[in-house]
Tab-separated table of C-alpha atoms in Angstrom:
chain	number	residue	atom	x	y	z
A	1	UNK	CA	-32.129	-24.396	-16.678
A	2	UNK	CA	-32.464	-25.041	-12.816
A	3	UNK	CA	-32.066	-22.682	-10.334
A	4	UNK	CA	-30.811	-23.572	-6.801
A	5	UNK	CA	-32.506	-22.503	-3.900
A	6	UNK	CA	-29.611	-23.311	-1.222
A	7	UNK	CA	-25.470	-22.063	-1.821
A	8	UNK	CA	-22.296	-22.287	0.475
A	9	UNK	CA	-20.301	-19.669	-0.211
A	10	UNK	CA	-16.331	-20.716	-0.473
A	11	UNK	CA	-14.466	-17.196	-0.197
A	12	UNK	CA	-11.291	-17.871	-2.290
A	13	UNK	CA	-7.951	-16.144	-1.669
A	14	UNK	CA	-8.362	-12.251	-2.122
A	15	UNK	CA	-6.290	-10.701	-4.872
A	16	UNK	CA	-8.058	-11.005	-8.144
A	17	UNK	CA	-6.288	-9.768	-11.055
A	18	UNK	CA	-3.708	-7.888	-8.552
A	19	UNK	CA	-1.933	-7.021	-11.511
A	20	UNK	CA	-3.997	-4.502	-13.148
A	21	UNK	CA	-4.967	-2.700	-9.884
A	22	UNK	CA	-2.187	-2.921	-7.066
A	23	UNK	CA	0.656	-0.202	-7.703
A	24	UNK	CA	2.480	-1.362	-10.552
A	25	UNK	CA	-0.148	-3.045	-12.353
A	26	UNK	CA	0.952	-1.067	-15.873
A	27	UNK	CA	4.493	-2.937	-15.183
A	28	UNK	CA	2.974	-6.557	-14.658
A	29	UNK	CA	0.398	-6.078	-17.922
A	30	UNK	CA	3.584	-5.482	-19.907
A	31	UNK	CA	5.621	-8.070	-18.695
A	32	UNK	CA	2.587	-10.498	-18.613
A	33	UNK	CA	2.286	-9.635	-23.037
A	34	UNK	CA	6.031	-9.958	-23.551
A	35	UNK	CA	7.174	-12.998	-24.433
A	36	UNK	CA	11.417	-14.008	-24.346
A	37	UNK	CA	13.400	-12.759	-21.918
A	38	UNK	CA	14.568	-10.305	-23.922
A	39	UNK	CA	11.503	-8.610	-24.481
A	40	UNK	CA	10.840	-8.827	-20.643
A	41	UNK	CA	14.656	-6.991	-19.943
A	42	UNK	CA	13.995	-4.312	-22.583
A	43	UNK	CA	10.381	-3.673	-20.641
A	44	UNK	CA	12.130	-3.642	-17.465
A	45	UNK	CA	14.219	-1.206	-18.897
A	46	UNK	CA	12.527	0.937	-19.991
A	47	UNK	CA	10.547	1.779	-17.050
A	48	UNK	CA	14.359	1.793	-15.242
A	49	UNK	CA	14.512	4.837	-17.566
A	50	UNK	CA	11.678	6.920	-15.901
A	51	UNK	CA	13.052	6.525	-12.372
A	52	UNK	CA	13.922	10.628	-11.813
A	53	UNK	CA	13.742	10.878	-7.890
A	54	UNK	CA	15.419	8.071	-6.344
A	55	UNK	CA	18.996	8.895	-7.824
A	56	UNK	CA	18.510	12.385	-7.844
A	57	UNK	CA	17.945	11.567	-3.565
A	58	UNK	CA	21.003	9.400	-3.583
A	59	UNK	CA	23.507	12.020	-5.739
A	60	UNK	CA	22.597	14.835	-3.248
A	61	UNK	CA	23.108	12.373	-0.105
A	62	UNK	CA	26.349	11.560	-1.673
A	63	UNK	CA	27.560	15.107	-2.260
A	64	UNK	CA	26.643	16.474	0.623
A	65	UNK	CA	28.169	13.772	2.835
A	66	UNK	CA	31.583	13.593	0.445
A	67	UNK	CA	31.387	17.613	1.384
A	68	UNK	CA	30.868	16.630	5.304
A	69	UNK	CA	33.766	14.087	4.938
A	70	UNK	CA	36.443	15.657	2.809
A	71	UNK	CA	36.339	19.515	2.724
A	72	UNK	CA	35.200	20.299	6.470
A	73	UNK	CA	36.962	19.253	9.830
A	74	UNK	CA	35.902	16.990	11.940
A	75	UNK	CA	34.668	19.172	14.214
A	76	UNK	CA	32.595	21.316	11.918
A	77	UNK	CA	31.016	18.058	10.911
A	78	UNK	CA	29.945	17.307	14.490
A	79	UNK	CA	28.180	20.665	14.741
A	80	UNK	CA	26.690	19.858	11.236
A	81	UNK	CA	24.876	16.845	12.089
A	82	UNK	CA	23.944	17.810	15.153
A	83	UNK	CA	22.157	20.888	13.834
A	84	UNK	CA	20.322	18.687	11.376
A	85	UNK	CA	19.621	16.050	13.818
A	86	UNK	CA	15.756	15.348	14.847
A	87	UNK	CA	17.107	15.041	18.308
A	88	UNK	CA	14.690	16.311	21.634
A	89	UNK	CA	16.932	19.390	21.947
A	90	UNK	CA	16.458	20.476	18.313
A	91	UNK	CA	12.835	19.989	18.116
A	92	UNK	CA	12.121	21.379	21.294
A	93	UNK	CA	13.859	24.627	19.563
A	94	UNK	CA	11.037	24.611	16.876
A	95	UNK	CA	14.056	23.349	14.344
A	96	UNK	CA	11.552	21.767	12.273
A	97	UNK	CA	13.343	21.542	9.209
A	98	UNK	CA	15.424	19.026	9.830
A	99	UNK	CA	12.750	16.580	9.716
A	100	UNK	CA	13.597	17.277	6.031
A	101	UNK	CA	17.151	18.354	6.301
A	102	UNK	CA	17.828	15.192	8.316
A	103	UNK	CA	17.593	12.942	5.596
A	104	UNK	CA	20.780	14.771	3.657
A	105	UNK	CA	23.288	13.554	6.281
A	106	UNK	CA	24.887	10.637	7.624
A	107	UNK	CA	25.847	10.551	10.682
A	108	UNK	CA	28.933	7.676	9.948
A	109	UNK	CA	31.320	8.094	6.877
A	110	UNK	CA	29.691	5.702	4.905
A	111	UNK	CA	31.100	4.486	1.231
A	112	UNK	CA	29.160	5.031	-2.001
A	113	UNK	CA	28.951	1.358	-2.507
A	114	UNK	CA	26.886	1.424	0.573
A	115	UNK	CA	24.275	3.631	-0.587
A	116	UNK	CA	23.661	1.375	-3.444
A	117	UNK	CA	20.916	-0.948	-1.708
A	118	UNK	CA	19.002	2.235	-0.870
A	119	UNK	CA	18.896	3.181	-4.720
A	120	UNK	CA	17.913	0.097	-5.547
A	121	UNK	CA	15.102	0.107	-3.189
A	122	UNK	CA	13.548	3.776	-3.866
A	123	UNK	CA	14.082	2.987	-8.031
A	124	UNK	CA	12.054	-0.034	-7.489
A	125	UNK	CA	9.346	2.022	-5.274
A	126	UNK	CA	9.474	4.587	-8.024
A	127	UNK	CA	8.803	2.571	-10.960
A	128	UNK	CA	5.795	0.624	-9.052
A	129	UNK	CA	4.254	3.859	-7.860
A	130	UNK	CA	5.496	6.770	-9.225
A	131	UNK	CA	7.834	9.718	-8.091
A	132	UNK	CA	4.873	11.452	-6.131
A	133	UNK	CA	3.782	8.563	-4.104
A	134	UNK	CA	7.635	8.010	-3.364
A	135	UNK	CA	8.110	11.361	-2.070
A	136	UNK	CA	5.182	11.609	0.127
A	137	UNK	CA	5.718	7.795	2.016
A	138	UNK	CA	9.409	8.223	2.239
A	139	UNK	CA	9.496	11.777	3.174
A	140	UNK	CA	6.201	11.893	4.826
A	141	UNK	CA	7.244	8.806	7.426
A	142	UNK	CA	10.814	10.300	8.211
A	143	UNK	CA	9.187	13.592	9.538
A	144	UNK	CA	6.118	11.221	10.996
A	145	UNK	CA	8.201	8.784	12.540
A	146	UNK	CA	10.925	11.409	14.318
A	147	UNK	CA	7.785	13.273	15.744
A	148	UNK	CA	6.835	9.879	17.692
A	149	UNK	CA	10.411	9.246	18.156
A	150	UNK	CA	10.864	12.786	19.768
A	151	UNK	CA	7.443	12.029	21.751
A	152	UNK	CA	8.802	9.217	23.836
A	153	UNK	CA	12.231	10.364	24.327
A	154	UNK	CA	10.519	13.537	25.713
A	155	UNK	CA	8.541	11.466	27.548
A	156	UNK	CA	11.482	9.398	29.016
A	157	UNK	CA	13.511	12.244	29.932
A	158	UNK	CA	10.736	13.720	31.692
A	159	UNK	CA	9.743	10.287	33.752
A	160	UNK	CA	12.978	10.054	34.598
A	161	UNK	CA	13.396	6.789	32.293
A	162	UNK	CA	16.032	8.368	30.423
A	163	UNK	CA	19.044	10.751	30.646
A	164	UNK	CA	19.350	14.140	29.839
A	165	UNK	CA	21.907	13.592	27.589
A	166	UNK	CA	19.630	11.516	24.861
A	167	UNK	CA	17.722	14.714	24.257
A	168	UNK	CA	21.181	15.976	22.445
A	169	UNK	CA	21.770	12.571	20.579
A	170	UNK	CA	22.494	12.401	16.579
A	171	UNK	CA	19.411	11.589	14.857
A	172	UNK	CA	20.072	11.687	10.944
A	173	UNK	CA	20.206	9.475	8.041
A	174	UNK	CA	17.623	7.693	5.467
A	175	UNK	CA	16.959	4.758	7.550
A	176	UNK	CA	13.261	5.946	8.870
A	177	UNK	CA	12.180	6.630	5.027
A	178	UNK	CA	14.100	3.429	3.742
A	179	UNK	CA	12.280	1.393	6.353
A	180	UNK	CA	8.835	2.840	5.677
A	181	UNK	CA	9.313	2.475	2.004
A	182	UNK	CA	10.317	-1.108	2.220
A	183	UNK	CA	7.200	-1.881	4.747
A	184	UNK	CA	5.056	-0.116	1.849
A	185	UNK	CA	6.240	-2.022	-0.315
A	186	UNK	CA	5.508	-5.093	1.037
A	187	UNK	CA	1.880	-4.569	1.291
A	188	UNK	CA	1.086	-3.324	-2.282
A	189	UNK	CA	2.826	-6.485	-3.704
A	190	UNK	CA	0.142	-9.290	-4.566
A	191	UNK	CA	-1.045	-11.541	-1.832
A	192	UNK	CA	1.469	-14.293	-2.655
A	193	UNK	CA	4.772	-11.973	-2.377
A	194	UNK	CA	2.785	-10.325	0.172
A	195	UNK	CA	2.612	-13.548	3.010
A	196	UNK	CA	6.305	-13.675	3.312
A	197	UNK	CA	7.665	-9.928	2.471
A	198	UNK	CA	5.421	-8.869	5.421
A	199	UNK	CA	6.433	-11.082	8.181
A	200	UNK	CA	9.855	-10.418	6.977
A	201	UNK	CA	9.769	-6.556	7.269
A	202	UNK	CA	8.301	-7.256	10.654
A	203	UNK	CA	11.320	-9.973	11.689
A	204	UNK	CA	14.181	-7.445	10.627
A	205	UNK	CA	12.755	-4.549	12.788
A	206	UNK	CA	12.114	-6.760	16.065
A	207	UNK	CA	14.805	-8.315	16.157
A	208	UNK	CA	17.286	-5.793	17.444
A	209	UNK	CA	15.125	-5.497	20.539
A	210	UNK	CA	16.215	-8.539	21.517
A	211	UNK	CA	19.733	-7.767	22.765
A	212	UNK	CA	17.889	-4.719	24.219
A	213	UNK	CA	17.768	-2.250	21.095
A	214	UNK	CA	18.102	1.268	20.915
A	215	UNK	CA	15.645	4.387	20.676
A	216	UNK	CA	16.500	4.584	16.808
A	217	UNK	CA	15.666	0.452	16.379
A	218	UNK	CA	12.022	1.670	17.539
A	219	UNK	CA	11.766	4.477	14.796
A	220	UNK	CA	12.795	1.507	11.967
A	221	UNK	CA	9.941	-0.019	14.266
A	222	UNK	CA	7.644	2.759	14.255
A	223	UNK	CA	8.555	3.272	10.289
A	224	UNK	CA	8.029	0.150	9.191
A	225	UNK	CA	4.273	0.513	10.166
A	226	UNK	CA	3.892	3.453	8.965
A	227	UNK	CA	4.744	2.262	5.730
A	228	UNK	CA	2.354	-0.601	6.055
A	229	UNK	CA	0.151	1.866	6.913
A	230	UNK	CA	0.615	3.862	3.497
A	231	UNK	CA	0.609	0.430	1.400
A	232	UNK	CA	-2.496	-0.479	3.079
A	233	UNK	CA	-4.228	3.420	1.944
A	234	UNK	CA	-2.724	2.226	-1.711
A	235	UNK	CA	-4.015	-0.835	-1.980
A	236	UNK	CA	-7.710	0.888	-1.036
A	237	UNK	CA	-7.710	3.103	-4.012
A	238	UNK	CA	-10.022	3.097	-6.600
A	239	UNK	CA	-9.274	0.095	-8.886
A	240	UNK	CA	-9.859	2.285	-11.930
A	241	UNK	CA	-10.960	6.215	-13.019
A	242	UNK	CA	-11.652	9.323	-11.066
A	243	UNK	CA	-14.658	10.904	-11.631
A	244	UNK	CA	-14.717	15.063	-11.504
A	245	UNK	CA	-18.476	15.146	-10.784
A	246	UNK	CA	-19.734	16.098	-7.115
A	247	UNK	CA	-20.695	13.355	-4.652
A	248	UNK	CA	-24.395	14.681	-4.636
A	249	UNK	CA	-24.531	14.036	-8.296
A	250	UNK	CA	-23.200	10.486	-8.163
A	251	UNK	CA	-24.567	7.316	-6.740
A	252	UNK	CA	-23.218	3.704	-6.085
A	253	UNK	CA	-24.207	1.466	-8.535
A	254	UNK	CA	-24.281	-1.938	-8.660
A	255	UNK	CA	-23.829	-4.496	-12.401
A	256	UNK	CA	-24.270	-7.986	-12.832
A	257	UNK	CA	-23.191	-10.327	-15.937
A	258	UNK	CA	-23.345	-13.768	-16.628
A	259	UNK	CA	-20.246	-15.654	-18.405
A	260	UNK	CA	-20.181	-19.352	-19.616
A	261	UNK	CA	-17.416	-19.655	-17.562
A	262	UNK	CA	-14.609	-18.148	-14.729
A	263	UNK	CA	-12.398	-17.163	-17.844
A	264	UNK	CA	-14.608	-15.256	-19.554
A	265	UNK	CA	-15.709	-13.204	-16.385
A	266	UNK	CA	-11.894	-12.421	-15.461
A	267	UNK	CA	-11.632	-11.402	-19.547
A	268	UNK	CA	-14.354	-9.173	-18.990
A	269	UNK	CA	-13.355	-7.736	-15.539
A	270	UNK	CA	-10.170	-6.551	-17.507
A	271	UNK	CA	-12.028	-4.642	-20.145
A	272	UNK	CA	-13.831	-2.908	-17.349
A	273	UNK	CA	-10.435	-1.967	-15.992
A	274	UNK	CA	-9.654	-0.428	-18.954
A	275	UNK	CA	-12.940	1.808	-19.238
A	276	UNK	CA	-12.029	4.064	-16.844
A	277	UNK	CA	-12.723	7.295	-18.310
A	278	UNK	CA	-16.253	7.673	-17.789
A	279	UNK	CA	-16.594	5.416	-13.856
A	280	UNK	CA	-15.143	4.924	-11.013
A	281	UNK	CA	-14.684	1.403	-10.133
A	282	UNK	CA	-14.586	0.693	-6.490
A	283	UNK	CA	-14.568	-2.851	-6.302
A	284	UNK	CA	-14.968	-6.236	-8.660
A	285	UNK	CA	-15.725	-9.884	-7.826
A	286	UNK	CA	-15.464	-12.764	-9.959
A	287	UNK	CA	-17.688	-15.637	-8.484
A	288	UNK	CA	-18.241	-19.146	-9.630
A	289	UNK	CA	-20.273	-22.324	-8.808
A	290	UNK	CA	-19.096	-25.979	-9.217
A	291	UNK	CA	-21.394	-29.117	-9.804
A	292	UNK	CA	-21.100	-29.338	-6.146
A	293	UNK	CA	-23.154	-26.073	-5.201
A	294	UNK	CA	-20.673	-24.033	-3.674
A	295	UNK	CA	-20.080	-20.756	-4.920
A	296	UNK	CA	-16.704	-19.756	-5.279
A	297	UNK	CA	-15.830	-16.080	-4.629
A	298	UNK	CA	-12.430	-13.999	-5.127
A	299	UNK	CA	-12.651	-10.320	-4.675
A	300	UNK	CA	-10.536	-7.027	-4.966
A	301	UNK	CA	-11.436	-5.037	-2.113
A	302	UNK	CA	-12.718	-7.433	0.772
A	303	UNK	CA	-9.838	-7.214	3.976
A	304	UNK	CA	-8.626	-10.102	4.818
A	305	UNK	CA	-7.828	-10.698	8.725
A	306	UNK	CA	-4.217	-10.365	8.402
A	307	UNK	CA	-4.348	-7.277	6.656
A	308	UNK	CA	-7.061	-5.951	9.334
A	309	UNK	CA	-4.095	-7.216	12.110
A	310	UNK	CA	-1.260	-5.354	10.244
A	311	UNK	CA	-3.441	-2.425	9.440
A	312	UNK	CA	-5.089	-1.702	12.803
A	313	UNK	CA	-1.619	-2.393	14.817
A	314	UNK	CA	-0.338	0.225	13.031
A	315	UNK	CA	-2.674	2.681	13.545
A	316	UNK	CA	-2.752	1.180	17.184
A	317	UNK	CA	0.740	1.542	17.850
A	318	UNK	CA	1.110	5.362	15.824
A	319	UNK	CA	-1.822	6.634	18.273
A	320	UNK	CA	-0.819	4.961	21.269
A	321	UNK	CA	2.315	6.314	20.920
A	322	UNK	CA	0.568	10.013	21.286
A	323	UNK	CA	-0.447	8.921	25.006
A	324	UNK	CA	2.445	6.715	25.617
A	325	UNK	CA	0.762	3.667	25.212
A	326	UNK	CA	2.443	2.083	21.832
A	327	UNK	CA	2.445	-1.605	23.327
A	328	UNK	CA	-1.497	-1.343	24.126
A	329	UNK	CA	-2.244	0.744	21.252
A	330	UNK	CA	-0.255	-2.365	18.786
A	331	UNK	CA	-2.473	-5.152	20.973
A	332	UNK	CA	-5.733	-3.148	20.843
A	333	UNK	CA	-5.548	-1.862	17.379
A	334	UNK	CA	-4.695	-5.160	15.949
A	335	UNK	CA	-7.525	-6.781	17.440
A	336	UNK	CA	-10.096	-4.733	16.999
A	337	UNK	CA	-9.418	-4.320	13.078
A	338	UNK	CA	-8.543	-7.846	12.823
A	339	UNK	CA	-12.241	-8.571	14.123
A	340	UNK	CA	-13.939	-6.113	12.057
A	341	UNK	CA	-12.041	-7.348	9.052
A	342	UNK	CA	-13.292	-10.657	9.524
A	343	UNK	CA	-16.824	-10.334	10.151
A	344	UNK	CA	-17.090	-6.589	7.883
A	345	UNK	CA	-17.882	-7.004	3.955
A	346	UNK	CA	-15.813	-4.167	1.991
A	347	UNK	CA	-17.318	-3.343	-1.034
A	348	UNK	CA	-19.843	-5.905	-2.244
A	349	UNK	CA	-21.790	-7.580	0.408
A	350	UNK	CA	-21.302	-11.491	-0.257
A	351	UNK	CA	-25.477	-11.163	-0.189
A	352	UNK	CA	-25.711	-9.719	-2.720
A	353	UNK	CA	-23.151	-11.897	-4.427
A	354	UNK	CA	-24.945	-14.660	-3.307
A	355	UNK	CA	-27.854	-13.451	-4.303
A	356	UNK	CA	-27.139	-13.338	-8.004
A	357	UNK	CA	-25.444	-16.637	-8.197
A	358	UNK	CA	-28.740	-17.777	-7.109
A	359	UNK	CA	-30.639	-17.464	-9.847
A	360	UNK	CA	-27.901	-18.635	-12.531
A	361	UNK	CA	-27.095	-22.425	-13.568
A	362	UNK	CA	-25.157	-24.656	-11.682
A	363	UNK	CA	-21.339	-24.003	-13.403
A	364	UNK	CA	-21.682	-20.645	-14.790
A	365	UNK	CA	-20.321	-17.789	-13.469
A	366	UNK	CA	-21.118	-13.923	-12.734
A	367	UNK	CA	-18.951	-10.648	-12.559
A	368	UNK	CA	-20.036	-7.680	-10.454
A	369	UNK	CA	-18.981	-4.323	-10.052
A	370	UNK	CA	-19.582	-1.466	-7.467
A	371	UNK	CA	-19.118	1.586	-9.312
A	372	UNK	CA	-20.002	5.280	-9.082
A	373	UNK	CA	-20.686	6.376	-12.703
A	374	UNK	CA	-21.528	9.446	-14.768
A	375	UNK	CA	-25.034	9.131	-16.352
A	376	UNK	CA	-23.444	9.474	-19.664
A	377	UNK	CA	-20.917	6.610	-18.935
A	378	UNK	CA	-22.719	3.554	-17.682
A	379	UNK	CA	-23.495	2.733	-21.549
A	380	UNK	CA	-20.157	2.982	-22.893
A	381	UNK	CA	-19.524	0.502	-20.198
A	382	UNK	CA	-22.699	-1.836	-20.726
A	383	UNK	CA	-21.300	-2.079	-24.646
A	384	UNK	CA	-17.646	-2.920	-23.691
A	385	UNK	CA	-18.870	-5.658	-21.222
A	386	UNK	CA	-21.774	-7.405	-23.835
A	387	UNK	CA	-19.141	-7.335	-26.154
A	388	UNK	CA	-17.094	-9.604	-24.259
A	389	UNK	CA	-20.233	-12.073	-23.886
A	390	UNK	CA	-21.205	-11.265	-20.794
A	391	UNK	CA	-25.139	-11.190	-20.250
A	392	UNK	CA	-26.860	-8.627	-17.726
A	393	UNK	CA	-28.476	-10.256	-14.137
A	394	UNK	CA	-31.644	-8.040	-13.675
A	395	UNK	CA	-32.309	-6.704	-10.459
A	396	UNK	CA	-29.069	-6.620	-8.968
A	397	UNK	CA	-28.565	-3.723	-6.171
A	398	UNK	CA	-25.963	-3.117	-3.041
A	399	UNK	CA	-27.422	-5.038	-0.078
């Protein structure tokens, strides 16, 4: 059994076994065991059945606007959404809740039918993360996003950029939380979906400002990456388990087995997933060598550059925004993370990956795990992964 002495390292694609981490993963196991369509519709369906808030959200939009449109006049209406609007004048006035209100009302008469893509798009959101995470990105963004939006109308008005009578302008509707949703979504999706869903969200947000766009096309703008933003925080979450201990009592830890081959190490990264009651697994890579010496390497948690771009332009343009700066806060952020994302190692180091393919035979393969663990649950874990035929690398720690 040789041992090599010199490896290239061949980073593959990130996005290993997307499906059991990203939000949504519980969804994409089931479908991935059903076989028929049939069995795949009556999956689908039944996680249709534990959407709760997105047509609850939708039935009180609809009611209160078929209130606004049928039993007040027209007038009354105008005061209505005016006194719910997130407009300069209102905010100013410490009206603060309608950066919650102003989600209830429409400013246009608009049909049920057209409401119907927006249920569609917060049921989806709700089955892939749950009713919680729903309510915080799209509520969360709409009051985010009409603070910046007030910001730099203020800041117009005031420069003398803008006329006074913007700061009195309608400002209402779902469209900031649909947008962010929608950008949210595009990020948690695996990295396939992910390449086009992203540059999409971007395309149908810039492309108003090309016949000159409006201060509400740069909310959808501003929206949009927040919601990147909060798909980017989801994606970062622990791939399985949350442990109750204190920090001071836990440590990283770092474990190393050896598979016969790729298959058996993505079997075995799988049980792992499913321990999750006594760790906390922070990251997972799958590596592999070929009769050519190169080490082959796809990971959970490593950033990719175009993730770094999308991730660091949005926080660019969000805080740039504060000093009225968005456009250099966009080019700034995106570079700077885009750099660090390229040259940074998240999670494991590809040293220390390197360093344990090392001293395995040429074709065999190796899964690692960065984990913080309970004393009492590292051997639970040890049993599930020797079951699967995976044997311990000695002397494997976190460079």
């Amino acid at each position: 059994m040789g041992v090599r002495s010199r490896c290239r390292l061949y980073r593959d694609p990130p996005g290993l076994v997307a499906a059991s981490y990203l939000p949504g993963g519980e969804l994409a196991d089931a479908l991935h065991g059903a076989e028929g369509r049939s069995a795949k519709t009556r999956i689908c369906l039944s996680f249709l059945a534990r959407v709760r808030l997105a047509p609850l959200y939708v039935l009180i939009v609809i009611g209160v606007n078929v209130i606004l449109n049928h039993a007040v006049s027209a007038e009354v209406r105008t005061q209505i959404v005016l006194a719910n609007s997130t407009n300069v004048a209102n905010l100013q006035d410490h009206r603060f809740w309608t950066l919650v209100t102003s989600a209830f009302v429409l400013d246009e008469r608009v049909g049920v039918v057209a409401l119907v893509p927006l249920l569609l798009l917060l049921s989806v959101a709700e089955v892939l993360w749950g009713w919680r995470r729903l309510l915080v990105v799209f509520f969360g963004s709409n009051a985010v996003t009409s603070c910046l939006v007030y910001g730099l109308l203020l800041a117009g008005v005031r420069g003398g950029w803008l006329g006074g009578a913007i700061t009195v302008a309608s400002d209402v509707g779902t469209s900031y939380g649909s947008h962010a949703v929608a950008g949210a979504l595009a990020l948690t999706l695996p990295v396939r979906a992910r390449r086009y869903l992203v540059p999409l969200a971007i395309a149908v947000v810039v492309l108003p400002f090309l016949n000159g766009g409006t201060f509400t096309d740069v909310g959808h703008l501003l929206a949009v990456l927040l919601g990147f933003l909060a798909g980017w925080q989801m994606r970062r979450r622990p791939l399985a388990g949350r442990l109750r201990r204190p920090a001071l009592l836990r440590a990283d830890q770092t474990m190393a087995y050896s598979f016969d081959d790729v298959t058996g190490a993505r079997a075995a990264l799988i049980t792992a997933l499913r321990q999750h009651r006594p760790v906390r697994l922070d990251d997972a890579v799958v590596a592999w060598s070929d009769q050519a010496d190169r080490i082959h390497v796809q990971e959970t948690r490593d950033m990719d550059a175009i993730d770094g771009t999308l991730a660091g332009g949005a926080w660019g343009v969000v805080l740039g925004t504060f000093v009225g700066l968005p456009i250099t806060g966009l080019v700034i952020g995106a570079g700077a993370v885009a750099v660090v994302a390229r040259r940074h190692d998240a999670g494991l180091s590809d040293t220390t990956v390197e360093r344990t393919m090392q001293a395995l035979p040429t074709g065999s393969s190796a899964l690692l795990l960065l984990l913080l663990a309970d004393p009492a649950g590292r051997p639970a874990l040890t049993r599930a992964l020797t079951r699967t035929g995976g044997t311990p690398v000695p002397d494997v720690a976190q460079s």
